[in-house]
Amino acid sequence: MMKATSLDAIPLSKTIAERVEKGLVQQLEMLRGGVEPFPITSDEKSLVEQIRMRTRQENRNNVTRTMAYWACYHAYPELHWALLAHMVSRCGGWNMTDLRGELLPHLIDSDQAEHLFAFLERANSLIFQDAYPQLLLYEESKKRKKNLFHLLPHLAISMWMVPVWQAFWTDQESAALTIALIVNEQNYIEQRVVQKEQFQQTVLNKTLFKSQGWLQLNQVAFPFWSLSTQGDSPQPHLAGLILENFANLTERIEFGKSLYALLFGAPEVLQGVLRYADATPHTGSRSDYWPHLFSPIRKAPPDDLYQERLDGCFLKKGSLPLYSPTLGAVWPDRPLMPVEPGDWFQEASEPLKHMRPISVPQSYDLTQAMYAGLNKLELAILTAQAMNVR
């Protein structure tokens, strides 16, 4: 397993953390006192509507969202969260297309695939519709050279983010902003997705999801090239982590923070990811990173019986690549459902616990684990087929 070579932690300024805490206390007082959001001008109302419209345009599907995050980071590299979101969103897209790819359809039926996609899509789109307007407001603030974060409540953004963005505008501490956004996004989907009865019944309480390890839905991996190979390796490694309990809010937040520490605390991962993201448009197909195993085009007609193809991390001699479709080929765009109103931020002590320095994960190369996971999936398919034949 590869290990971090330089930083021991992503630092977080105590002064900024204290300033954010003071601002949050003030926000809570406003919230509980029923104070209306700061009044805005007609020009600012127009800007708010433009941001909403642009967000709707880019929130059509996983591919448009993923590339919107990348464009944002490319323009403003101080927005570390945008790169993290870009890479996590790539993983979300690959999970979506796996449901219609070569392997999983042999183990789950079409209804199960639909429920899983709806779950992934809802979480994916909700995070985007909340976070992307914040990124666009920062972009507009930079263009106008003027702090516009008093507009956040008019975009239905949590009060939690107001003092965070105010502090970032003056101090540009990327770590504090990134951690706060991770806390925000996971709290934002807690009631709207994770605790939602619909998803509890169709996904989260199902044995299928609880055994998500073999589905590989709990792995987030970033393609990168090891510095030791100097970019000569034709296929990237996969750096990442495994989430043990998706249903636990605190665990999701700490998982997101660890992914951030990995991405920006391990130099070879950051350099490799930037090289990869710049050179590889996201399509949703796993052939984006491992074309030696996957193809976005089905090379052979689908058979009722799956034929063994994998030999460790390679295809058996003469075997055709595994089908991994592009997103648009298997999941057409679908209208976004209305977002439930309300601000998750009601008290400061619990979310503030997460505003602290982060250790860089010491072991993070998931390459062999991902290969092993594919081999296990294939074995599960062959075993199920053998049992059915009997």
C-alpha angles and dihedrals in degrees: 000000000000117000135209111265106196127011121059093195145358101252125229122197112239090209093056092044090054092048091051091049091052090049091049092054088053091048091052091051089053092046094050092042092056092240111172119237117269108284116252136209126244089256090054091048088055090050092051091053091048090053091049091049094048090048091053091049094052094041094070096109144335094280096054091045094048094051092044089058090050093050089051094051092044090056096040111025091178086074095084092171091065092061092045090049091048093055095042089048090053088057090049090055093050090051089052095052092043086069089066098030135099102286117028097054087067089060105034131043126235093261092054090048091051093051092048092048092049089051094049093043094049094051091043095050096042093054090049095048089053101039103036095063087055091054091047091050089054089050091052092046089054092048093049093037087228134115107248100169093115082079094066095093089052087059090052091250117156118264085236090076100049100080090037093059091042090056092045092052091061103031105027093213101165096190095059092048093046095049091047091051091050090052090047098048095049093047089046093059096037096089097022097053117359096047094033110122092223093059094037090059100039102035124359099051094042120106087230093064095039087059090050090135092083090043087054091224090130096059123091113191133180118206111231142150120241114243087228090067091047089220094299095118109102093214124048126238118239117236116192153106139253122239110217102192118022092180092065113089096201092049092051091051093049090046090054091048091051091051088052091050090050093049097047101024100053106064096202091053094050094046092046094047092050090050091048097045093048094050101037123060111209115251102160092247118118086224083081087083108011108037089157088071107023138051128190088216121065105243096195134029112267111263128203089234120054116225119217111255109158128092105180107292095349139062118258113257109281095012121134119237120266115264112248108168128208114256096250092051094063109017115047118202114274129197117266115245119231116275118244109245125236142086117258091203108094103138134022108215100075100046091041089062087074094056097095138102117290128223116229110243109254096211119038114143105117095172097109092039090055092049089048090050091055091050090050091051090051091048091050090053093048091047093050091049092050091051092049092050089056 
